[in-house]
Structures are given as C-alpha cells and as structure tokens.
mmCIF file of C-alpha atoms in Angstrom:
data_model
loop_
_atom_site.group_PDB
_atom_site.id
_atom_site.type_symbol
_atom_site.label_atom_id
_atom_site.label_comp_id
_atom_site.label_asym_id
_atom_site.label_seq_id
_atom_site.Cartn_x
_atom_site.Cartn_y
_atom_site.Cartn_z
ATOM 1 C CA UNK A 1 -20.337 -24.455 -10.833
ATOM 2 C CA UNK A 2 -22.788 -22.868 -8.382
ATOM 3 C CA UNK A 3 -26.474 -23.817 -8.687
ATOM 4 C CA UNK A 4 -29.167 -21.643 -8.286
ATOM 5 C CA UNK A 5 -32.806 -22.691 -7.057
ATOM 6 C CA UNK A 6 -34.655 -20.192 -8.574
ATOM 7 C CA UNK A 7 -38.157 -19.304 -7.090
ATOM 8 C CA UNK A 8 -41.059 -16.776 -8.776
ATOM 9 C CA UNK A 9 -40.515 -14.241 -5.850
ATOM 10 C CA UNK A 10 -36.847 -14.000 -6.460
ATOM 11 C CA UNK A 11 -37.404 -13.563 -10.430
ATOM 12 C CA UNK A 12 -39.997 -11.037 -9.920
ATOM 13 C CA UNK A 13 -37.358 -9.275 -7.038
ATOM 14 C CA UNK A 14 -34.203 -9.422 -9.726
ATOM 15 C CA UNK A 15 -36.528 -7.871 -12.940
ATOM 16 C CA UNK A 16 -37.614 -5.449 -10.388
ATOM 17 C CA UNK A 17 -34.331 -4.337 -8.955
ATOM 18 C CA UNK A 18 -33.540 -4.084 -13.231
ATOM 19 C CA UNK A 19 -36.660 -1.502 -13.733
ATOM 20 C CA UNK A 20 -35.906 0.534 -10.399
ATOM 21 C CA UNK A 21 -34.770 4.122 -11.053
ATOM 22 C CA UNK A 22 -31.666 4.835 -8.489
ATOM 23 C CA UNK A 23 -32.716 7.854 -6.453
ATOM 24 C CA UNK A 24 -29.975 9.834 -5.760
ATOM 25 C CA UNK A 25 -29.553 11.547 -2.396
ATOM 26 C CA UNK A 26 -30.908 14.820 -1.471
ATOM 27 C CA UNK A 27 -28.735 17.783 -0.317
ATOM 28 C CA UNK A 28 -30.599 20.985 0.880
ATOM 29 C CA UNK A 29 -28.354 24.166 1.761
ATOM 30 C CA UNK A 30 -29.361 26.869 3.840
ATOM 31 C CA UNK A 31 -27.847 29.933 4.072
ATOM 32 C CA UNK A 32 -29.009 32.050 7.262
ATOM 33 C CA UNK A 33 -28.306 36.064 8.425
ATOM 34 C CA UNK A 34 -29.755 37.208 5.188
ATOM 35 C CA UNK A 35 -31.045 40.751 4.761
ATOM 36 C CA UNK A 36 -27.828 42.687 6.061
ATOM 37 C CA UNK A 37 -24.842 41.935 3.597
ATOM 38 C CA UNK A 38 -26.182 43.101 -0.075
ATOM 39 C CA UNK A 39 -22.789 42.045 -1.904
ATOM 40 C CA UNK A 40 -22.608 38.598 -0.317
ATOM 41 C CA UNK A 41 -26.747 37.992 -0.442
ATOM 42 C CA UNK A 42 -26.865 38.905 -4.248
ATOM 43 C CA UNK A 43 -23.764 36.120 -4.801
ATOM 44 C CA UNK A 44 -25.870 33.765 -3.013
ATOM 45 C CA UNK A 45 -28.646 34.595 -4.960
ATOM 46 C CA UNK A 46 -26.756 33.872 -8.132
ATOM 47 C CA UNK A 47 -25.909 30.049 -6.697
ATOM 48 C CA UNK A 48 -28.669 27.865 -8.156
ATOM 49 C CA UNK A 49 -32.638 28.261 -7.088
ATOM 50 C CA UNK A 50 -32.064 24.766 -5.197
ATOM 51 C CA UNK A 51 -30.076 27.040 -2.336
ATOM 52 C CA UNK A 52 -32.278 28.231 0.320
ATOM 53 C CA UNK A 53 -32.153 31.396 2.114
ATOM 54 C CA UNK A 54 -33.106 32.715 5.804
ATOM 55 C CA UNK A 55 -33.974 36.407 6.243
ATOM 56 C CA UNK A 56 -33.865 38.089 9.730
ATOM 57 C CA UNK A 57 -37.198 39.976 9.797
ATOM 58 C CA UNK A 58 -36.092 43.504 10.972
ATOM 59 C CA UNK A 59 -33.144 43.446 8.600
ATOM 60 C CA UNK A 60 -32.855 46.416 6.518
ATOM 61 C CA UNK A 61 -32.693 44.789 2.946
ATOM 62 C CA UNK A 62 -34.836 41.647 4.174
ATOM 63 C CA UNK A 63 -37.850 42.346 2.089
ATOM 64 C CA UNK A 64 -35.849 43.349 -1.072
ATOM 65 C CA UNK A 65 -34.074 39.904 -0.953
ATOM 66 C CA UNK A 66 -37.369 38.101 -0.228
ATOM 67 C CA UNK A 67 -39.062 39.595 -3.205
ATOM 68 C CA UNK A 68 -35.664 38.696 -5.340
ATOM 69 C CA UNK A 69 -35.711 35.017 -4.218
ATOM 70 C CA UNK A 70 -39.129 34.416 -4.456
ATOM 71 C CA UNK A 71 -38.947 35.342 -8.147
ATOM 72 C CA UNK A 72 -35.994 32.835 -8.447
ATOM 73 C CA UNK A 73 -38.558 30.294 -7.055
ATOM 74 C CA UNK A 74 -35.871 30.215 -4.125
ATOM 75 C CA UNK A 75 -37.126 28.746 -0.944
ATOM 76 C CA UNK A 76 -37.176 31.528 2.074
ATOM 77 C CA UNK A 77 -37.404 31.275 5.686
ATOM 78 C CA UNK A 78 -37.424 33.954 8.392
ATOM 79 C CA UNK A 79 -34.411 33.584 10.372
ATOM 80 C CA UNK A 80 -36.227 33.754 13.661
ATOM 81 C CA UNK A 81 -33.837 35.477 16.715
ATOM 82 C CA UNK A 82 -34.123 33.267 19.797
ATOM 83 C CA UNK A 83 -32.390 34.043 23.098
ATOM 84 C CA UNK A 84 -28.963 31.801 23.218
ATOM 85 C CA UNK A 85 -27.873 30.918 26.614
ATOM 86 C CA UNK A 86 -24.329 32.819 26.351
ATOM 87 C CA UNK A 87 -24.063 36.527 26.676
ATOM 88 C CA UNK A 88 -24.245 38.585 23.316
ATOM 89 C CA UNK A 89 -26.237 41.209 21.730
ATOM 90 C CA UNK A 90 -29.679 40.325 20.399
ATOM 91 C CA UNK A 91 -31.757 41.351 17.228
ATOM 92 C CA UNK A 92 -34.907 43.069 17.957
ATOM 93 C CA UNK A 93 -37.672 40.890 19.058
ATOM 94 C CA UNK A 94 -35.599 38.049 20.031
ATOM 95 C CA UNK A 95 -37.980 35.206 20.713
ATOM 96 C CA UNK A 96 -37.230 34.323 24.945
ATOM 97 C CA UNK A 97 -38.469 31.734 27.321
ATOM 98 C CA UNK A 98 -40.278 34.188 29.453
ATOM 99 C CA UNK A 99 -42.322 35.967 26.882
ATOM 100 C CA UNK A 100 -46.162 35.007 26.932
ATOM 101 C CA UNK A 101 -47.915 33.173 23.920
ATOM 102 C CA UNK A 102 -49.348 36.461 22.543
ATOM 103 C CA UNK A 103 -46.356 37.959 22.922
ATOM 104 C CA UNK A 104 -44.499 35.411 20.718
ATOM 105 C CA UNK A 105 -47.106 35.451 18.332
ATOM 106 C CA UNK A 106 -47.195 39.142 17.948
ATOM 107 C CA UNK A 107 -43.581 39.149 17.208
ATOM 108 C CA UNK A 108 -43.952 35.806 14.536
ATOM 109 C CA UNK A 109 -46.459 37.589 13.020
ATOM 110 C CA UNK A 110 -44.775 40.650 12.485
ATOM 111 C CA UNK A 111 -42.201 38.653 11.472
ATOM 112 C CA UNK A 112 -43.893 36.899 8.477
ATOM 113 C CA UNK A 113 -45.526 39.729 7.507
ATOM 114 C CA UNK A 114 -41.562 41.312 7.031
ATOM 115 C CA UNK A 115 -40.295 38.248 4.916
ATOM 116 C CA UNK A 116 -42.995 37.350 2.253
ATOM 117 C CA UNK A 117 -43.445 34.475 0.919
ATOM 118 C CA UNK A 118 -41.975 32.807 3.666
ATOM 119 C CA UNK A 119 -42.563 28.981 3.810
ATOM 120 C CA UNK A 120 -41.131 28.107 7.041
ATOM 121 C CA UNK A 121 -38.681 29.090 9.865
ATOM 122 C CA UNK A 122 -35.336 27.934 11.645
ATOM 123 C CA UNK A 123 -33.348 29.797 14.821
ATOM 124 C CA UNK A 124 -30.791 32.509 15.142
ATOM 125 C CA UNK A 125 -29.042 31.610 17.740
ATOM 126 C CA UNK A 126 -31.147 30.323 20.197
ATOM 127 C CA UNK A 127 -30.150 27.877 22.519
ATOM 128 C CA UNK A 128 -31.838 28.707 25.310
ATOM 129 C CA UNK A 129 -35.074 28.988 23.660
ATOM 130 C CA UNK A 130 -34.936 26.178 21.639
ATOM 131 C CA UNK A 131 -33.823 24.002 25.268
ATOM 132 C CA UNK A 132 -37.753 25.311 26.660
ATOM 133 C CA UNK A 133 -40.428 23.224 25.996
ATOM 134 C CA UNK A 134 -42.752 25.759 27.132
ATOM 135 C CA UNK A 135 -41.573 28.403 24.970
ATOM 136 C CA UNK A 136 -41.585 25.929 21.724
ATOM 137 C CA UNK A 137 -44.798 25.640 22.352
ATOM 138 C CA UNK A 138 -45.549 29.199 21.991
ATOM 139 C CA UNK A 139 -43.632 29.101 19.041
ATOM 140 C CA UNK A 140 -45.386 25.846 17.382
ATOM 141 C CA UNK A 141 -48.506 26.943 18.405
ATOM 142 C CA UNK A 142 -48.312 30.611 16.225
ATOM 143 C CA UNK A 143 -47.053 28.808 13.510
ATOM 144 C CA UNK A 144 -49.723 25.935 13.238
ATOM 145 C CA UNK A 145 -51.968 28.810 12.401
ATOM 146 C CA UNK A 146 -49.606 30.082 10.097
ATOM 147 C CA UNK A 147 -49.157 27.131 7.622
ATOM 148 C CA UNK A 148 -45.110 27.528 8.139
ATOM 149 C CA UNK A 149 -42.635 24.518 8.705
ATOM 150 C CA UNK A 150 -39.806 24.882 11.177
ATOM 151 C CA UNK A 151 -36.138 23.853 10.517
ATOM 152 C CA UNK A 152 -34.547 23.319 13.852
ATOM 153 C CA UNK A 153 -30.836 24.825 13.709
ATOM 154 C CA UNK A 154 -29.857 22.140 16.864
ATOM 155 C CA UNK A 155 -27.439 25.042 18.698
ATOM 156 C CA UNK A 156 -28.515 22.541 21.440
ATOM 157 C CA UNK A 157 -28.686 19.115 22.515
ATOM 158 C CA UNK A 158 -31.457 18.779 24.521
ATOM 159 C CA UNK A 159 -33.397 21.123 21.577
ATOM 160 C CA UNK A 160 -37.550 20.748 22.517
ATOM 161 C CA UNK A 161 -38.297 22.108 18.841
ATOM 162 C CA UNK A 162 -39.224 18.587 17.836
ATOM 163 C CA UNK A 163 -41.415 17.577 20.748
ATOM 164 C CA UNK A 164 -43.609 20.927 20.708
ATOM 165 C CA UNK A 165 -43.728 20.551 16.679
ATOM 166 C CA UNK A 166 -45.404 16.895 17.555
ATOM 167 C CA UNK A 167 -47.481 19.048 19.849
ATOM 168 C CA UNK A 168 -49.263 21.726 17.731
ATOM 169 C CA UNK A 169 -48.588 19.603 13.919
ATOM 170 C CA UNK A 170 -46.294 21.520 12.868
ATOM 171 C CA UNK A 171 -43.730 19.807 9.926
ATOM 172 C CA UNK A 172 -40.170 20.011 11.159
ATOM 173 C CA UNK A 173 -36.623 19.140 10.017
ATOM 174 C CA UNK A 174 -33.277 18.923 11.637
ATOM 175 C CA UNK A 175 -29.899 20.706 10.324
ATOM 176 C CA UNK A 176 -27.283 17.846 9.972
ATOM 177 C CA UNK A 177 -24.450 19.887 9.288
ATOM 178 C CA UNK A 178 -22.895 22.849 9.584
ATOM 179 C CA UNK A 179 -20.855 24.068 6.761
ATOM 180 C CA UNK A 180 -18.800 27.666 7.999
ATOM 181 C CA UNK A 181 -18.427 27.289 12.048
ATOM 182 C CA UNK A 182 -14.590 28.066 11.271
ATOM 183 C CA UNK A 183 -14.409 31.029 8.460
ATOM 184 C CA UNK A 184 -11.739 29.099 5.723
ATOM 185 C CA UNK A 185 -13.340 28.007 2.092
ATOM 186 C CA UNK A 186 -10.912 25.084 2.934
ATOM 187 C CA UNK A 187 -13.166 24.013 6.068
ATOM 188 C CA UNK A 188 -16.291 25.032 4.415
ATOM 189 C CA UNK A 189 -15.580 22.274 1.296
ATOM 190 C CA UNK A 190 -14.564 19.655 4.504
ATOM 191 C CA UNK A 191 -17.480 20.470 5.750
ATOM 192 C CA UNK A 192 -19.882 20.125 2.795
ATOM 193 C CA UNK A 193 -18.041 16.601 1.858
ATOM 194 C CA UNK A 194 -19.071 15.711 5.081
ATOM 195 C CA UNK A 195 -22.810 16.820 4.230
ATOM 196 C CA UNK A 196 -22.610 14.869 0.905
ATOM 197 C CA UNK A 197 -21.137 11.540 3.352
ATOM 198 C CA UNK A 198 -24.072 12.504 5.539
ATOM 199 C CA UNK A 199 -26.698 12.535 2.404
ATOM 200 C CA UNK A 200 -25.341 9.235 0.709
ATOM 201 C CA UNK A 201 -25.968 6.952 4.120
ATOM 202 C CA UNK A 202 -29.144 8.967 5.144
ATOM 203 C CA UNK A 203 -30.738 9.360 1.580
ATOM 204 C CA UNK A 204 -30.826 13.399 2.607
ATOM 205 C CA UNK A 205 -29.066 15.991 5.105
ATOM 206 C CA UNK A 206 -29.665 19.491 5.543
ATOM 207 C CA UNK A 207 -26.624 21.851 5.273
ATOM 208 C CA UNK A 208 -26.650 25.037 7.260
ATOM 209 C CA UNK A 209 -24.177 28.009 6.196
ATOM 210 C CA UNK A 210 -23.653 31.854 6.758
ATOM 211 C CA UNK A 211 -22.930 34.432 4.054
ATOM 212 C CA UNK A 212 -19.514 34.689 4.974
ATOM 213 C CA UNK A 213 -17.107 35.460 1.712
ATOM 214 C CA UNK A 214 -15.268 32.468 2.265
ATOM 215 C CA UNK A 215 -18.748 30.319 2.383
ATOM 216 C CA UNK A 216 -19.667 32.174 -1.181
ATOM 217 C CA UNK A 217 -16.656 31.285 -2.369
ATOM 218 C CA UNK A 218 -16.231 27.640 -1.540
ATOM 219 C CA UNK A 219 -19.815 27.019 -2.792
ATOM 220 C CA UNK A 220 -19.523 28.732 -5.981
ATOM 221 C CA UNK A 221 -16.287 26.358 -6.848
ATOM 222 C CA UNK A 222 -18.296 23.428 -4.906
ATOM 223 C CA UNK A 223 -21.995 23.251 -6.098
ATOM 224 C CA UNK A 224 -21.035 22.928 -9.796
ATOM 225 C CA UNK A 225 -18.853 19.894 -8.911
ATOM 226 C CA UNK A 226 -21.554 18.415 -7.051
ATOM 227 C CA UNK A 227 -21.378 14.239 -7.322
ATOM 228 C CA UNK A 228 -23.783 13.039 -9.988
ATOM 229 C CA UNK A 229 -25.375 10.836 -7.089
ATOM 230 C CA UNK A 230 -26.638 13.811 -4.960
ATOM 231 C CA UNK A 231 -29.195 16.121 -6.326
ATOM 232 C CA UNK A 232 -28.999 19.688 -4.594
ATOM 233 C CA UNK A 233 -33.013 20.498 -3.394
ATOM 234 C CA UNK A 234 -34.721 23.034 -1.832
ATOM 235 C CA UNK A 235 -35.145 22.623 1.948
ATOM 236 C CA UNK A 236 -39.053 22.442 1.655
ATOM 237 C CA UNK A 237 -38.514 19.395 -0.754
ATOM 238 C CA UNK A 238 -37.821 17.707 2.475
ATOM 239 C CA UNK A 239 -40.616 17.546 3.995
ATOM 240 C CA UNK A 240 -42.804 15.491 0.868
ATOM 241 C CA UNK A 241 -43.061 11.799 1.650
ATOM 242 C CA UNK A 242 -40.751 10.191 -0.767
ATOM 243 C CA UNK A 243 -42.338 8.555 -4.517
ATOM 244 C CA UNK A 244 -42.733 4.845 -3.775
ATOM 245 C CA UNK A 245 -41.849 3.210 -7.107
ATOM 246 C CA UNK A 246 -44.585 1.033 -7.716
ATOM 247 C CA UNK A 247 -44.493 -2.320 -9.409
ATOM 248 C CA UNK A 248 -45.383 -2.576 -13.181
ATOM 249 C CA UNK A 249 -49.065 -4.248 -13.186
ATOM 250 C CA UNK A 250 -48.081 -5.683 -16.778
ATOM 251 C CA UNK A 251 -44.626 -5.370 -17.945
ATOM 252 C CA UNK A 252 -43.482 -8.208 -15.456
ATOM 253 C CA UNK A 253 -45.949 -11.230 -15.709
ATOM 254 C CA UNK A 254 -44.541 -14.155 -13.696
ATOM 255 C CA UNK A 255 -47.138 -16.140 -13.006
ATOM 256 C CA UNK A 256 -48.160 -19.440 -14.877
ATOM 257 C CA UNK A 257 -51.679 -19.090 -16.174
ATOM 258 C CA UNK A 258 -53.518 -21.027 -13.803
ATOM 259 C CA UNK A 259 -51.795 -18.835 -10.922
ATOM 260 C CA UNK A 260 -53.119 -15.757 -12.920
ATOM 261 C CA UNK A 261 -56.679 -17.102 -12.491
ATOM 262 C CA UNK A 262 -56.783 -18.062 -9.331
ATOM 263 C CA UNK A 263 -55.764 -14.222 -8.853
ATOM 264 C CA UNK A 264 -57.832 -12.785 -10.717
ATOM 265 C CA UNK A 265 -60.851 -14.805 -8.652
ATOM 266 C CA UNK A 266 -59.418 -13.778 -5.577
ATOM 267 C CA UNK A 267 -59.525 -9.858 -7.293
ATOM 268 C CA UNK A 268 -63.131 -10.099 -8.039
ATOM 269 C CA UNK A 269 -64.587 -11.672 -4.795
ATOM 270 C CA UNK A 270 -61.974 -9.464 -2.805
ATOM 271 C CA UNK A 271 -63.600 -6.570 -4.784
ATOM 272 C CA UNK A 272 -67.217 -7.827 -3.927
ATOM 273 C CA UNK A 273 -66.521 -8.069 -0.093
ATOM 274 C CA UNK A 274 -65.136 -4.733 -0.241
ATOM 275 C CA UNK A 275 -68.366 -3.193 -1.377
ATOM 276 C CA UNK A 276 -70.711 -5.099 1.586
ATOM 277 C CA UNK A 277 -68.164 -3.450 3.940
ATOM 278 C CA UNK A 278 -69.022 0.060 6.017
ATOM 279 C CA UNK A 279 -65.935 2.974 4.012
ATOM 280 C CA UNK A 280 -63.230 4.137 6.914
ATOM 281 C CA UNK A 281 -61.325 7.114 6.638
ATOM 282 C CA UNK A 282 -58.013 5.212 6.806
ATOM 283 C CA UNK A 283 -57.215 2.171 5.010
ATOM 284 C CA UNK A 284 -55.873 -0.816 6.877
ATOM 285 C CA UNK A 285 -52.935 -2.603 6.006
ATOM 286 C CA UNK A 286 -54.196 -5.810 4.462
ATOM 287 C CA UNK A 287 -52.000 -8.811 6.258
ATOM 288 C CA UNK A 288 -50.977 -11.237 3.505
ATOM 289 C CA UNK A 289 -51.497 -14.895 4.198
ATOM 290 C CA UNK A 290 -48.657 -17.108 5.502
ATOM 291 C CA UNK A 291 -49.142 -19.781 1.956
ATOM 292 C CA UNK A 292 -48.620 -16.427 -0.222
ATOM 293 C CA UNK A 293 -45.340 -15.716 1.495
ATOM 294 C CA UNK A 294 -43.676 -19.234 0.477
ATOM 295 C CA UNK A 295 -42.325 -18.823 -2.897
ATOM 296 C CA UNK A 296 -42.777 -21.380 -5.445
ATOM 297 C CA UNK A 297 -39.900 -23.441 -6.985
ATOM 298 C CA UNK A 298 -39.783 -22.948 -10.996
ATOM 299 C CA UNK A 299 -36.578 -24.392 -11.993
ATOM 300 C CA UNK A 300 -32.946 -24.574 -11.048
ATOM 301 C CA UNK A 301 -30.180 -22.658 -12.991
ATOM 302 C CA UNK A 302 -26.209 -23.341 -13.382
ATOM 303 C CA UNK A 303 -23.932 -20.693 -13.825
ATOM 304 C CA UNK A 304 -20.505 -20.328 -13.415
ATOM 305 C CA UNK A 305 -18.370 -17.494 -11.163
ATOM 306 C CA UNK A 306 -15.722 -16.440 -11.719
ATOM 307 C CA UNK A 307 -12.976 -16.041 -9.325
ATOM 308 C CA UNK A 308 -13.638 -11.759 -9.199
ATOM 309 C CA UNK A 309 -16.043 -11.446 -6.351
ATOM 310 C CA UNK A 310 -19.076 -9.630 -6.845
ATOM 311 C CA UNK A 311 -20.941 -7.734 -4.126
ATOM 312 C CA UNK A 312 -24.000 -5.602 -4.008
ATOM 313 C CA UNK A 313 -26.173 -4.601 -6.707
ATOM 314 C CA UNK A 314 -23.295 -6.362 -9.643
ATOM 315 C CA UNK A 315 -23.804 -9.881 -7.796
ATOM 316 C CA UNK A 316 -27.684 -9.160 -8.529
ATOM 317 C CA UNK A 317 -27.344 -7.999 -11.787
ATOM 318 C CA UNK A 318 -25.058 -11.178 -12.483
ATOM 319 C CA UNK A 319 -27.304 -13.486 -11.207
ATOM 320 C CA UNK A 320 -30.893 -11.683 -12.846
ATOM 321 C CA UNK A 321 -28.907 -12.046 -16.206
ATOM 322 C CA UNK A 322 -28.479 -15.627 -15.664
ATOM 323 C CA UNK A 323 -31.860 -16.541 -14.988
ATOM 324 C CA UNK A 324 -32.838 -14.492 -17.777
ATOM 325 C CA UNK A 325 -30.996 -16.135 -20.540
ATOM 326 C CA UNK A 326 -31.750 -19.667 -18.886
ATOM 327 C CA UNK A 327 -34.399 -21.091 -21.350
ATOM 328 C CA UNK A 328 -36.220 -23.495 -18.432
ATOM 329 C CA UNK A 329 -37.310 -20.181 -16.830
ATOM 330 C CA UNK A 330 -37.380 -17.890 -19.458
ATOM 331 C CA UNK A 331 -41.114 -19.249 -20.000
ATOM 332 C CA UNK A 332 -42.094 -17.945 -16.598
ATOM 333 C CA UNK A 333 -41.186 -14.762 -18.167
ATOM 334 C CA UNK A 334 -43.601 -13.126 -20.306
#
C-alpha cells in the first residue's frame, strides 16, 4: 500500500498534464538545386506543400518552379552559391569572401528578384564563405533589408552564419541532417529515420535533400508513412515561437474559497498598483513570493501498485486517477 501526500500544486500539475494537448515533433524537408531538373522538380512538387524547395537564381526553369510552388503555398528559398573551399566549378555569381558589401548585395538582390516569393535563403556549397565572418556579414547585412531568413546548410564547422545573423537580426536556422550525401533510396530512408530520431529528442530538425531520383523515390514511399508523432512543416514554420498552452482560468478550480478571496484581493490591489506605475515597453517577469511556492497539504490518499512498473506519463496518469476518485480530495476539485 503506498501512500500519497497529496498537495494543491501537485493536483492542479496532474489535471493539467490530463488537459495538455501532446505536440508532436516538427520535421521540415528541404530540397535544394532546384530550377535545373524539370522531371525530378515537378515529382517534388507533387510531395505534399509541407516540403520546401531551394531554387538557384540563374537556373533556367527557376522562376517557372517558383511561380508553381508558390501557388502550392510551398515554402521557397534561393539556393544562394557560396565559394566552397575545395576546387570545383561555380554557378554564376557565387557569393566569395573577397567580394565587397555592394557587391554581395547586388548579386542577393538580383537574386531575389529571380526567385519570387522567396522567404528566406540557405548555401550551395559554400564552405569557405560560410567559415568568414566578414563575408556573413555582407550577406546578413543585404538580407536584414530584405525581410528574408537564412537556413545555414553547416558544409562547415566553424560556420559564422549564426554569429553575423545575431549581428544584422536576421532569423536563422540550422540543417540537422542530411538526407542523400550517398545516392541509394536505402540510405536516404536511414537517413530520414535518423531526422525523425533527431525531431522526437529535439521537438524539431531540419532535413536537407537533393533532387536526386533515388531521394524522390525514397520520399514518395517515406512521407506517407510518416509516424503519427511527427508532423511534416514547412521550414519557415520554424522560426514562430512555439504556442504556450496556457492554463484554464476556470475549468480547474483548486482552491478552497477563502484561498480564492484572498486572490482575488491580491488581483484587485495588484491591478490598482499597476495603474500608479509609469507603462515600459517590456514587461518584467514578476518574481513569485517564497510562501506561494510551498504547496499546501489537502489530504493523504492510499492506493495500491501493482507489481507492473509504471514510468513516465502512465505513472502520472495512474496516480491523477487516484486522487481523482479519492472522495477526501475530490472536494478540492470543483
């Protein structure tokens, strides 16, 4: 027989963690080189809206599949070339550490204005400009007048993207995973398991894939199989602050009637000593006081386990169902 001291916080805690929606994980896939392979672009673009695309600007079928996506309410980036340390041929108007700031700008501005509707922007290739802080500043600094976010590809370690974002306020985010280094549809699922891992004990991760056939493949036999726990998003999804379930003002009411009282009181003079006080443009957090943080014994409860152990969120649900149906709390329920 296991006893159980049961305290008003840790009622109002179980009935809470009852009424709590679970929030499934986010998964945002994007899938760069766009603009240059019509047969494998127009399969992506029949993979749900959810799947985000990146366009190279000077591409020769990069507007056509911008104007297609956006009227999927698909999310598009430009898929901006950036100088990579190895040796290899470039796109036009690869982005480099020793171009000046107008420079760079020119060429991001000629660059949105060949992808409309662009919300943001990640690398092709890129490693050694992404590795210069100076010339991520150029970058973050053109697109802080733009409005556009920037999803760092990480072809590097030691990738400045984040620090010159911080710079020049620009909203960034991070790829997690890549899903097609190795061209198999049997690496490419391996790879978006991992992504789905990566979601579950991050809450999110950002996928990164190519419009290889095998990619196309593997994701048109993957996405529709997707676990019921992670929800597939667009990439700009990302970058909103996550809801913050409130709790119900009325539906949980644990407080004995002088307690509601003395609350209410403290509501009304708390109100009347906010209006004598000069309006800020940000709100301090209020600091509660050390006697409000020591909960309140109500009652004890006995319940019996049995000898299955329960972890997690069935030991709370075992335990909230006990004090529920015990009748000496039940009247602290209302």
């Amino acid at each position: 027989m296991l006893k159980h001291v049961t305290s008003r916080s840790l009622i109002g805690l179980s009935l809470l963690m009852m009424c709590l929606p679970v929030s499934a994980a986010k998964l945002a896939i994007v899938i760069d080189d766009f603009g240059y392979r019509s047969k494998e672009d127009n399969q992506i673009l029949a993979l749900p809206a959810a799947v985000s695309i990146a366009i190279l600007p000077n591409s020769p079928h990069g507007r056509e599949v911008a104007e297609k996506a956006h009227q999927q309410g698909r999310d598009i980036l430009i898929h901006m070339p950036m100088k990579p340390l190895s040796k290899q041929p470039l796109e036009k108007d690869t982005l480099a550490p020793s171009m000046s700031a107008e420079e760079i700008d020119r060429i991001i501005k000629n660059a949105i204005n060949r992808v409309p509707y662009a919300k943001g922007m990640n690398n092709h290739m890129g490693s050694e400009m992404t590795s210069s802080l100076s010339g991520m500043q150029n970058v973050m600094r053109s697109l802080s007048q733009s409005n556009l976010f920037f999803l760092d590809s990480v072809t590097i370690g030691n990738t400045q993207a984040g620090n010159a974002a911080n710079e020049y306020g620009v909203a960034t985010l991070r790829r997690n995973i890549f899903i097609d280094n190795h061209q198999s549809e049997e690496e490419t699922r391996t790879q978006l398991n991992k992504a789905v891992a990566y979601a579950r004990k991050h809450g999110s991760a950002v996928a990164i894939g190519h419009p290889h056939p095998s990619t196309v493949r593997a994701l048109q036999r993957y996405l529709p199989q997707l676990p019921s726990d992670i929800e597939l998003v667009a990439i700009s999804s990302l970058l909103s602050p996550q809801t913050v379930t409130k709790q119900p003002a009325t539906s949980l009411r644990m407080l004995s009637e002088e307690a509601q009282k003395a609350t209410e009181s403290s509501k009304v003079e708390h109100s009347a000593k906010k209006e004598e006080q000069p309006q800020h443009s940000s709100e301090a957090a209020i600091e509660p006081k050390k006697d409000d943080l020591i909960p309140e014994k109500l009652g004890e409860c006995e319940f019996e386990i049995s000898n299955t152990k329960l972890q997690g969120i069935d030991l709370m649900m075992f335990v909230v169902e006990k004090i529920y149906n015990d009748e000496t709390l039940r009247q602290y329920i209302k």
